[in-house]
PDB file of C-alpha atoms in Angstrom:
ATOM      1  CA  UNK A  23      98.163  79.200 117.786  1.00 40.00           C
ATOM      2  CA  UNK A  24      99.229  79.754 114.211  1.00 42.00           C
ATOM      3  CA  UNK A  25      98.533  78.080 110.894  1.00 48.00           C
ATOM      4  CA  UNK A  26     101.403  76.548 108.894  1.00 43.00           C
ATOM      5  CA  UNK A  27     101.503  79.874 107.011  1.00 51.00           C
ATOM      6  CA  UNK A  28     102.280  81.667 110.261  1.00 53.00           C
ATOM      7  CA  UNK A  29      98.844  83.319 110.439  1.00 55.00           C
ATOM      8  CA  UNK A  30      96.610  83.390 113.525  1.00 54.00           C
ATOM      9  CA  UNK A  31      94.584  80.182 113.780  1.00 55.00           C
ATOM     10  CA  UNK A  32      91.305  82.048 114.311  1.00 53.00           C
ATOM     11  CA  UNK A  33      91.399  83.500 110.790  1.00 62.00           C
ATOM     12  CA  UNK A  34      88.614  82.079 108.639  1.00 64.00           C
ATOM     13  CA  UNK A  35      90.198  81.118 105.323  1.00 70.00           C
ATOM     14  CA  UNK A  36      86.942  79.626 104.025  1.00 72.00           C
ATOM     15  CA  UNK A  37      85.489  83.082 103.316  1.00 75.00           C
ATOM     16  CA  UNK A  38      87.003  85.680 100.978  1.00 79.00           C
ATOM     17  CA  UNK A  39      88.363  88.895 102.433  1.00 74.00           C
ATOM     18  CA  UNK A  40      87.863  92.299 100.821  1.00 71.00           C
ATOM     19  CA  UNK A  41      91.433  93.292 101.743  1.00 72.00           C
ATOM     20  CA  UNK A  42      92.889  90.172 100.129  1.00 78.00           C
ATOM     21  CA  UNK A  43      90.693  90.494  97.013  1.00 78.00           C
ATOM     22  CA  UNK A  44      91.979  94.068  96.724  1.00 72.00           C
ATOM     23  CA  UNK A  45      95.545  92.809  97.158  1.00 77.00           C
ATOM     24  CA  UNK A  46      94.992  90.317  94.334  1.00 79.00           C
ATOM     25  CA  UNK A  47      93.722  93.009  91.958  1.00 73.00           C
ATOM     26  CA  UNK A  48      96.779  95.130  92.742  1.00 69.00           C
ATOM     27  CA  UNK A  49      99.079  92.237  91.872  1.00 69.00           C
ATOM     28  CA  UNK A  50      99.990  91.402  95.458  1.00 71.00           C
ATOM     29  CA  UNK A  51     100.899  87.981  96.822  1.00 70.00           C
ATOM     30  CA  UNK A  52      99.004  88.087 100.120  1.00 72.00           C
ATOM     31  CA  UNK A  53      95.786  86.361  99.083  1.00 78.00           C
ATOM     32  CA  UNK A  54      94.327  82.858  99.014  1.00 82.00           C
ATOM     33  CA  UNK A  55      92.446  80.690  96.550  1.00 86.00           C
ATOM     34  CA  UNK A  56      89.071  81.659  98.022  1.00 86.00           C
ATOM     35  CA  UNK A  57      89.944  85.334  97.416  1.00 85.00           C
ATOM     36  CA  UNK A  58      91.185  84.705  93.888  1.00 87.00           C
ATOM     37  CA  UNK A  59      88.009  82.826  92.977  1.00 86.00           C
ATOM     38  CA  UNK A  60      85.812  85.752  93.992  1.00 81.00           C
ATOM     39  CA  UNK A  61      88.148  88.234  92.307  1.00 78.00           C
ATOM     40  CA  UNK A  62      87.964  86.323  89.027  1.00 80.00           C
ATOM     41  CA  UNK A  63      84.183  86.158  89.275  1.00 79.00           C
ATOM     42  CA  UNK A  64      83.992  89.919  89.753  1.00 71.00           C
ATOM     43  CA  UNK A  65      86.539  90.531  86.992  1.00 72.00           C
ATOM     44  CA  UNK A  66      84.465  88.446  84.558  1.00 70.00           C
ATOM     45  CA  UNK A  67      81.578  90.847  85.104  1.00 62.00           C
ATOM     46  CA  UNK A  68      83.685  94.021  85.094  1.00 62.00           C
ATOM     47  CA  UNK A  69      86.895  93.534  83.089  1.00 57.00           C
ATOM     48  CA  UNK A  70      88.244  96.982  84.054  1.00 63.00           C
ATOM     49  CA  UNK A  71      88.006  96.373  87.802  1.00 65.00           C
ATOM     50  CA  UNK A  72      91.744  95.841  88.268  1.00 69.00           C
ATOM     51  CA  UNK A  73      92.261  99.221  86.613  1.00 72.00           C
ATOM     52  CA  UNK A  74      89.696 100.664  89.008  1.00 73.00           C
ATOM     53  CA  UNK A  75      91.668  99.330  91.981  1.00 75.00           C
ATOM     54  CA  UNK A  76      94.875 100.798  90.596  1.00 80.00           C
ATOM     55  CA  UNK A  77      93.127 104.130  89.996  1.00 85.00           C
ATOM     56  CA  UNK A  78      92.146 104.186  93.656  1.00 88.00           C
ATOM     57  CA  UNK A  79      95.706 103.499  94.732  1.00 87.00           C
ATOM     58  CA  UNK A  80      97.032 106.206  92.398  1.00 91.00           C
ATOM     59  CA  UNK A  81      94.519 108.712  93.812  1.00 95.00           C
ATOM     60  CA  UNK A  82      95.729 107.876  97.319  1.00 95.00           C
ATOM     61  CA  UNK A  83      99.377 108.349  96.372  1.00 94.00           C
ATOM     62  CA  UNK A  84      98.648 111.740  94.776  1.00 97.00           C
ATOM     63  CA  UNK A  85      96.715 112.836  97.861  1.00 98.00           C
ATOM     64  CA  UNK A  86      99.524 111.748 100.197  1.00 97.00           C
ATOM     65  CA  UNK A  87     102.030 113.769  98.170  1.00 97.00           C
ATOM     66  CA  UNK A  88      99.786 116.851  98.458  1.00 98.00           C
ATOM     67  CA  UNK A  89      99.633 116.361 102.234  1.00 98.00           C
ATOM     68  CA  UNK A  90     103.414 115.956 102.424  1.00 98.00           C
ATOM     69  CA  UNK A  91     103.826 119.227 100.506  1.00 97.00           C
ATOM     70  CA  UNK A  92     101.548 120.855 103.096  1.00 98.00           C
ATOM     71  CA  UNK A  93     103.894 119.710 105.883  1.00 97.00           C
ATOM     72  CA  UNK A  94     102.005 116.644 107.119  1.00 98.00           C
ATOM     73  CA  UNK A  95     104.378 114.041 108.564  1.00 98.00           C
ATOM     74  CA  UNK A  96     101.973 111.642 110.299  1.00 98.00           C
ATOM     75  CA  UNK A  97      99.243 109.550 108.740  1.00 98.00           C
ATOM     76  CA  UNK A  98      96.393 107.408 110.072  1.00 98.00           C
ATOM     77  CA  UNK A  99      95.448 105.071 107.218  1.00 97.00           C
ATOM     78  CA  UNK A 100      92.162 103.358 108.100  1.00 97.00           C
ATOM     79  CA  UNK A 101      91.045 100.431 105.975  1.00 91.00           C
ATOM     80  CA  UNK A 102      94.571 100.137 104.655  1.00 88.00           C
ATOM     81  CA  UNK A 103      94.384  96.507 103.599  1.00 81.00           C
ATOM     82  CA  UNK A 104      97.767  94.939 102.941  1.00 75.00           C
ATOM     83  CA  UNK A 105     100.521  97.553 102.396  1.00 68.00           C
ATOM     84  CA  UNK A 106     101.754  96.328  99.037  1.00 68.00           C
ATOM     85  CA  UNK A 107     104.286  98.119  96.819  1.00 62.00           C
ATOM     86  CA  UNK A 108     103.729 101.875  96.618  1.00 69.00           C
ATOM     87  CA  UNK A 109     101.607 102.177  99.732  1.00 87.00           C
ATOM     88  CA  UNK A 110     101.488 105.128 102.100  1.00 94.00           C
ATOM     89  CA  UNK A 111     104.627 104.482 104.144  1.00 94.00           C
ATOM     90  CA  UNK A 112     106.736 104.103 100.992  1.00 92.00           C
ATOM     91  CA  UNK A 113     105.411 107.320  99.447  1.00 94.00           C
ATOM     92  CA  UNK A 114     105.638 109.296 102.684  1.00 96.00           C
ATOM     93  CA  UNK A 115     109.013 108.033 103.846  1.00 95.00           C
ATOM     94  CA  UNK A 116     110.560 108.558 100.418  1.00 94.00           C
ATOM     95  CA  UNK A 117     109.896 112.274 100.975  1.00 95.00           C
ATOM     96  CA  UNK A 118     110.438 112.316 104.738  1.00 96.00           C
ATOM     97  CA  UNK A 119     112.279 109.382 106.296  1.00 95.00           C
ATOM     98  CA  UNK A 120     110.797 110.222 109.697  1.00 95.00           C
ATOM     99  CA  UNK A 121     107.180 110.297 108.514  1.00 97.00           C
ATOM    100  CA  UNK A 122     105.009 108.164 110.764  1.00 98.00           C
ATOM    101  CA  UNK A 123     102.216 105.895 109.600  1.00 97.00           C
ATOM    102  CA  UNK A 124      99.655 103.836 111.506  1.00 98.00           C
ATOM    103  CA  UNK A 125      97.754 101.394 109.320  1.00 97.00           C
ATOM    104  CA  UNK A 126      94.370 100.157 110.525  1.00 97.00           C
ATOM    105  CA  UNK A 127      92.405  97.225 109.137  1.00 93.00           C
ATOM    106  CA  UNK A 128      89.608  94.910 110.237  1.00 89.00           C
ATOM    107  CA  UNK A 129      91.146  91.841 108.551  1.00 83.00           C
ATOM    108  CA  UNK A 130      93.545  89.864 110.799  1.00 85.00           C
ATOM    109  CA  UNK A 131      95.346  88.488 107.734  1.00 78.00           C
ATOM    110  CA  UNK A 132      95.960  92.007 106.411  1.00 83.00           C
ATOM    111  CA  UNK A 133      97.317  93.101 109.791  1.00 89.00           C
ATOM    112  CA  UNK A 134      99.493  90.000 110.179  1.00 85.00           C
ATOM    113  CA  UNK A 135     101.020  90.520 106.745  1.00 81.00           C
ATOM    114  CA  UNK A 136     101.431  94.219 107.480  1.00 87.00           C
ATOM    115  CA  UNK A 137     103.496  93.427 110.560  1.00 90.00           C
ATOM    116  CA  UNK A 138     105.732  91.196 108.439  1.00 85.00           C
ATOM    117  CA  UNK A 139     106.168  93.826 105.738  1.00 85.00           C
ATOM    118  CA  UNK A 140     106.839  96.604 108.257  1.00 91.00           C
ATOM    119  CA  UNK A 141     109.340  94.660 110.370  1.00 90.00           C
ATOM    120  CA  UNK A 142     112.277  96.939 111.143  1.00 92.00           C
ATOM    121  CA  UNK A 143     110.383 100.132 110.228  1.00 95.00           C
ATOM    122  CA  UNK A 144     110.207 101.960 113.548  1.00 96.00           C
ATOM    123  CA  UNK A 145     108.033 104.733 112.110  1.00 97.00           C
ATOM    124  CA  UNK A 146     105.183 102.526 110.850  1.00 96.00           C
ATOM    125  CA  UNK A 147     102.892  99.933 112.382  1.00 96.00           C
ATOM    126  CA  UNK A 148      99.514  98.245 111.863  1.00 96.00           C
ATOM    127  CA  UNK A 149      96.636  97.767 114.287  1.00 96.00           C
ATOM    128  CA  UNK A 150      93.572  95.536 114.133  1.00 96.00           C
ATOM    129  CA  UNK A 151      90.378  97.573 114.498  1.00 97.00           C
ATOM    130  CA  UNK A 152      86.980  98.267 112.954  1.00 95.00           C
ATOM    131  CA  UNK A 153      86.212 101.692 111.479  1.00 96.00           C
ATOM    132  CA  UNK A 154      82.823 101.484 113.190  1.00 96.00           C
ATOM    133  CA  UNK A 155      84.688 101.874 116.498  1.00 97.00           C
ATOM    134  CA  UNK A 156      86.509 105.155 115.873  1.00 98.00           C
ATOM    135  CA  UNK A 157      87.264 105.870 119.537  1.00 98.00           C
ATOM    136  CA  UNK A 158      89.078 102.536 119.811  1.00 98.00           C
ATOM    137  CA  UNK A 159      91.080 103.373 116.683  1.00 98.00           C
ATOM    138  CA  UNK A 160      92.029 106.754 118.110  1.00 98.00           C
ATOM    139  CA  UNK A 161      93.059 105.203 121.433  1.00 98.00           C
ATOM    140  CA  UNK A 162      95.177 102.529 119.756  1.00 98.00           C
ATOM    141  CA  UNK A 163      96.784 105.024 117.386  1.00 98.00           C
ATOM    142  CA  UNK A 164      97.670 107.232 120.347  1.00 98.00           C
ATOM    143  CA  UNK A 165      99.017 104.238 122.291  1.00 98.00           C
ATOM    144  CA  UNK A 166     101.284 103.301 119.378  1.00 97.00           C
ATOM    145  CA  UNK A 167     103.363 106.384 120.128  1.00 97.00           C
ATOM    146  CA  UNK A 168     103.442 107.264 116.419  1.00 98.00           C
ATOM    147  CA  UNK A 169     100.487 109.660 116.219  1.00 98.00           C
ATOM    148  CA  UNK A 170     100.343 112.960 118.120  1.00 98.00           C
ATOM    149  CA  UNK A 171      96.781 114.273 117.898  1.00 98.00           C
ATOM    150  CA  UNK A 172      97.902 117.695 119.121  1.00 97.00           C
ATOM    151  CA  UNK A 173      99.646 118.154 115.761  1.00 98.00           C
ATOM    152  CA  UNK A 174      98.170 118.134 112.238  1.00 98.00           C
ATOM    153  CA  UNK A 175      97.846 114.699 110.659  1.00 98.00           C
ATOM    154  CA  UNK A 176      96.450 113.073 107.571  1.00 98.00           C
ATOM    155  CA  UNK A 177      93.434 110.809 108.078  1.00 98.00           C
ATOM    156  CA  UNK A 178      93.183 108.480 105.090  1.00 98.00           C
ATOM    157  CA  UNK A 179      89.934 106.674 104.299  1.00 98.00           C
ATOM    158  CA  UNK A 180      90.623 105.317 100.840  1.00 94.00           C
ATOM    159  CA  UNK A 181      87.993 102.844  99.694  1.00 90.00           C
ATOM    160  CA  UNK A 182      86.740 101.962 103.181  1.00 93.00           C
ATOM    161  CA  UNK A 183      83.737 104.104 104.205  1.00 96.00           C
ATOM    162  CA  UNK A 184      81.597 102.301 101.621  1.00 92.00           C
ATOM    163  CA  UNK A 185      81.961  99.184 103.801  1.00 89.00           C
ATOM    164  CA  UNK A 186      79.913 100.853 106.575  1.00 94.00           C
ATOM    165  CA  UNK A 187      76.160 100.426 106.049  1.00 92.00           C
ATOM    166  CA  UNK A 188      73.856 103.342 106.751  1.00 95.00           C
ATOM    167  CA  UNK A 189      72.563 101.526 109.832  1.00 95.00           C
ATOM    168  CA  UNK A 190      75.996 101.926 111.439  1.00 95.00           C
ATOM    169  CA  UNK A 191      75.858 105.723 111.050  1.00 97.00           C
ATOM    170  CA  UNK A 192      78.984 106.440 108.996  1.00 97.00           C
ATOM    171  CA  UNK A 193      78.478 110.203 109.325  1.00 98.00           C
ATOM    172  CA  UNK A 194      78.841 109.891 113.109  1.00 98.00           C
ATOM    173  CA  UNK A 195      81.969 107.766 112.678  1.00 98.00           C
ATOM    174  CA  UNK A 196      83.538 110.426 110.452  1.00 98.00           C
ATOM    175  CA  UNK A 197      82.518 113.189 112.861  1.00 98.00           C
ATOM    176  CA  UNK A 198      84.337 111.396 115.695  1.00 98.00           C
ATOM    177  CA  UNK A 199      87.518 111.119 113.635  1.00 98.00           C
ATOM    178  CA  UNK A 200      87.355 114.758 112.526  1.00 98.00           C
ATOM    179  CA  UNK A 201      86.808 115.939 116.095  1.00 98.00           C
ATOM    180  CA  UNK A 202      90.052 114.267 117.207  1.00 98.00           C
ATOM    181  CA  UNK A 203      92.184 116.062 114.612  1.00 98.00           C
ATOM    182  CA  UNK A 204      94.095 119.277 115.220  1.00 98.00           C
ATOM    183  CA  UNK A 205      93.604 122.302 112.945  1.00 97.00           C
ATOM    184  CA  UNK A 206      95.784 121.943 109.872  1.00 98.00           C
ATOM    185  CA  UNK A 207      94.879 118.253 109.530  1.00 98.00           C
ATOM    186  CA  UNK A 208      93.597 116.731 106.294  1.00 98.00           C
ATOM    187  CA  UNK A 209      90.968 114.108 105.485  1.00 98.00           C
ATOM    188  CA  UNK A 210      91.233 111.952 102.347  1.00 98.00           C
ATOM    189  CA  UNK A 211      88.235 109.917 101.179  1.00 98.00           C
ATOM    190  CA  UNK A 212      87.571 107.759  98.148  1.00 96.00           C
ATOM    191  CA  UNK A 213      84.214 105.995  97.985  1.00 94.00           C
ATOM    192  CA  UNK A 214      82.328 103.824  95.494  1.00 88.00           C
ATOM    193  CA  UNK A 215      79.254 105.326  93.872  1.00 89.00           C
ATOM    194  CA  UNK A 216      76.203 104.289  91.883  1.00 85.00           C
ATOM    195  CA  UNK A 217      76.239 107.559  89.928  1.00 87.00           C
ATOM    196  CA  UNK A 218      77.121 107.236  86.237  1.00 76.00           C
ATOM    197  CA  UNK A 219      77.583 103.464  86.580  1.00 70.00           C
ATOM    198  CA  UNK A 220      76.444 100.738  84.154  1.00 66.00           C
ATOM    199  CA  UNK A 221      74.324  97.906  85.473  1.00 67.00           C
ATOM    200  CA  UNK A 222      77.151  95.356  85.258  1.00 64.00           C
ATOM    201  CA  UNK A 223      79.241  97.450  87.652  1.00 63.00           C
ATOM    202  CA  UNK A 224      76.372  97.625  90.120  1.00 64.00           C
ATOM    203  CA  UNK A 225      75.889  93.858  89.864  1.00 67.00           C
ATOM    204  CA  UNK A 226      79.593  93.244  90.500  1.00 62.00           C
ATOM    205  CA  UNK A 227      79.527  95.474  93.562  1.00 62.00           C
ATOM    206  CA  UNK A 228      76.755  93.316  94.992  1.00 62.00           C
ATOM    207  CA  UNK A 229      79.131  90.346  94.975  1.00 60.00           C
ATOM    208  CA  UNK A 230      80.847  92.067  97.887  1.00 52.00           C
ATOM    209  CA  UNK A 231      78.069  90.590 100.013  1.00 52.00           C
ATOM    210  CA  UNK A 232      80.013  87.322  99.842  1.00 55.00           C
ATOM    211  CA  UNK A 233      82.774  88.882 101.922  1.00 54.00           C
ATOM    212  CA  UNK A 234      82.427  89.994 105.530  1.00 56.00           C
ATOM    213  CA  UNK A 235      82.351  93.588 104.293  1.00 59.00           C
ATOM    214  CA  UNK A 236      79.506  94.380 101.889  1.00 74.00           C
ATOM    215  CA  UNK A 237      79.749  97.615  99.898  1.00 81.00           C
ATOM    216  CA  UNK A 238      77.194 100.426 100.162  1.00 89.00           C
ATOM    217  CA  UNK A 239      77.217 102.648  97.082  1.00 90.00           C
ATOM    218  CA  UNK A 240      76.537 106.337  97.727  1.00 94.00           C
ATOM    219  CA  UNK A 241      75.992 109.584  95.848  1.00 95.00           C
ATOM    220  CA  UNK A 242      78.491 112.401  95.416  1.00 96.00           C
ATOM    221  CA  UNK A 243      76.399 114.500  97.820  1.00 97.00           C
ATOM    222  CA  UNK A 244      76.503 111.790 100.489  1.00 97.00           C
ATOM    223  CA  UNK A 245      80.266 111.395 100.113  1.00 98.00           C
ATOM    224  CA  UNK A 246      80.813 115.150 100.237  1.00 98.00           C
ATOM    225  CA  UNK A 247      78.871 115.229 103.498  1.00 98.00           C
ATOM    226  CA  UNK A 248      81.475 112.989 105.151  1.00 98.00           C
ATOM    227  CA  UNK A 249      83.928 115.924 105.080  1.00 98.00           C
ATOM    228  CA  UNK A 250      81.688 117.903 107.436  1.00 97.00           C
ATOM    229  CA  UNK A 251      82.617 121.594 107.670  1.00 96.00           C
ATOM    230  CA  UNK A 252      86.244 121.070 106.613  1.00 98.00           C
ATOM    231  CA  UNK A 253      87.453 122.996 103.572  1.00 98.00           C
ATOM    232  CA  UNK A 254      87.382 120.781 100.479  1.00 98.00           C
ATOM    233  CA  UNK A 255      90.421 121.298  98.269  1.00 98.00           C
ATOM    234  CA  UNK A 256      90.143 121.893  94.540  1.00 98.00           C
ATOM    235  CA  UNK A 257      88.925 120.304  92.329  1.00 97.00           C
ATOM    236  CA  UNK A 258      86.348 119.098  94.861  1.00 98.00           C
ATOM    237  CA  UNK A 259      84.824 115.641  95.174  1.00 98.00           C
ATOM    238  CA  UNK A 260      85.318 114.210  91.689  1.00 97.00           C
ATOM    239  CA  UNK A 261      85.808 110.928  89.864  1.00 94.00           C
ATOM    240  CA  UNK A 262      89.189 109.707  91.103  1.00 94.00           C
ATOM    241  CA  UNK A 263      91.267 110.205  87.925  1.00 93.00           C
ATOM    242  CA  UNK A 264      90.158 113.854  87.844  1.00 95.00           C
ATOM    243  CA  UNK A 265      91.640 114.651  91.254  1.00 97.00           C
ATOM    244  CA  UNK A 266      94.899 116.497  90.504  1.00 96.00           C
ATOM    245  CA  UNK A 267      96.277 114.113  87.873  1.00 94.00           C
ATOM    246  CA  UNK A 268     100.041 114.169  87.400  1.00 88.00           C
ATOM    247  CA  UNK A 269      99.485 115.096  83.756  1.00 85.00           C
ATOM    248  CA  UNK A 270      96.492 115.565  81.436  1.00 81.00           C
ATOM    249  CA  UNK A 271      97.423 112.341  79.657  1.00 75.00           C
ATOM    250  CA  UNK A 272      96.723 110.420  82.866  1.00 76.00           C
ATOM    251  CA  UNK A 273      93.013 111.240  82.681  1.00 80.00           C
ATOM    252  CA  UNK A 274      90.910 108.509  81.101  1.00 75.00           C
ATOM    253  CA  UNK A 275      88.375 109.510  78.433  1.00 81.00           C
ATOM    254  CA  UNK A 276      85.670 108.152  80.722  1.00 79.00           C
ATOM    255  CA  UNK A 277      86.838 108.770  84.318  1.00 81.00           C
ATOM    256  CA  UNK A 278      83.409 107.803  85.629  1.00 82.00           C
ATOM    257  CA  UNK A 279      84.047 104.185  84.608  1.00 78.00           C
ATOM    258  CA  UNK A 280      86.218 103.705  87.682  1.00 81.00           C
ATOM    259  CA  UNK A 281      83.102 103.913  89.840  1.00 84.00           C
ATOM    260  CA  UNK A 282      84.298 106.063  92.718  1.00 90.00           C
ATOM    261  CA  UNK A 283      84.641 109.661  93.847  1.00 95.00           C
ATOM    262  CA  UNK A 284      87.659 111.053  95.660  1.00 97.00           C
ATOM    263  CA  UNK A 285      88.308 114.218  97.595  1.00 98.00           C
ATOM    264  CA  UNK A 286      90.554 115.870 100.168  1.00 98.00           C
ATOM    265  CA  UNK A 287      89.608 118.399 102.849  1.00 98.00           C
ATOM    266  CA  UNK A 288      91.545 120.543 105.332  1.00 98.00           C
ATOM    267  CA  UNK A 289      90.618 121.363 108.931  1.00 98.00           C
ATOM    268  CA  UNK A 290      90.972 125.145 109.066  1.00 96.00           C
ATOM    269  CA  UNK A 291      91.193 126.945 112.400  1.00 77.00           C
ATOM    270  CA  UNK A 292      87.971 128.739 113.233  1.00 64.00           C
ATOM    271  CA  UNK A 293      88.069 132.506 112.765  1.00 48.00           C
ATOM    272  CA  UNK A 294      88.282 134.599 115.911  1.00 41.00           C
TER     273      UNK A 294
END
């Protein structure tokens, strides 16, 4: 069954979705009134939040370009949301038309819209799965025929690990994903933090409890730990605008105001 909008009937449109709120802040069209209401409430508390969302997307694009330069041509983008303008497949396929992308999201609306947006793109698809079930994600990505885990790939976790509470053992989830990757693979993470944040930002983050995916803020040390023993690229795990900006003028005077750290790590082959 489908709604008049062509979406699966089981989708609950009475509760806001983190993916659709994110889409709204990025200027996308794949959101509903319930999402816009929550977004406006959050924006009233933190007027720069839309800029924060854009900063996260810009960090992801810069990281993808670095991976492309390193020869990566396949990407597993977990917690992708709705692939609006400038998302991973557009950046990757602009450089390599045969680059392959598997988007993964927990939100059925995000996945349904992704299928619409990716129609006719034989090198990209979207699957419905929960990051807390990494083995299922790996199985589905493999079954898609687009990801070859015997070759290096880019695992992208932009703005998603903070949706896993400590009780669900995010470190174990990340370890499972890292273990599936071939040497030469890369891991990209951006994650919200409480460090250097004003109280109004912390209060706004707590509004995420109204969605099905509440945010857990973590320290730089905690976020760094998610990379395991992989080699973290320079400049390390830093406030997102500080990670390899395209030019010095792109760095905000107060990069900490965007409320998240970002980093990229490489899986180096063990010596011997």
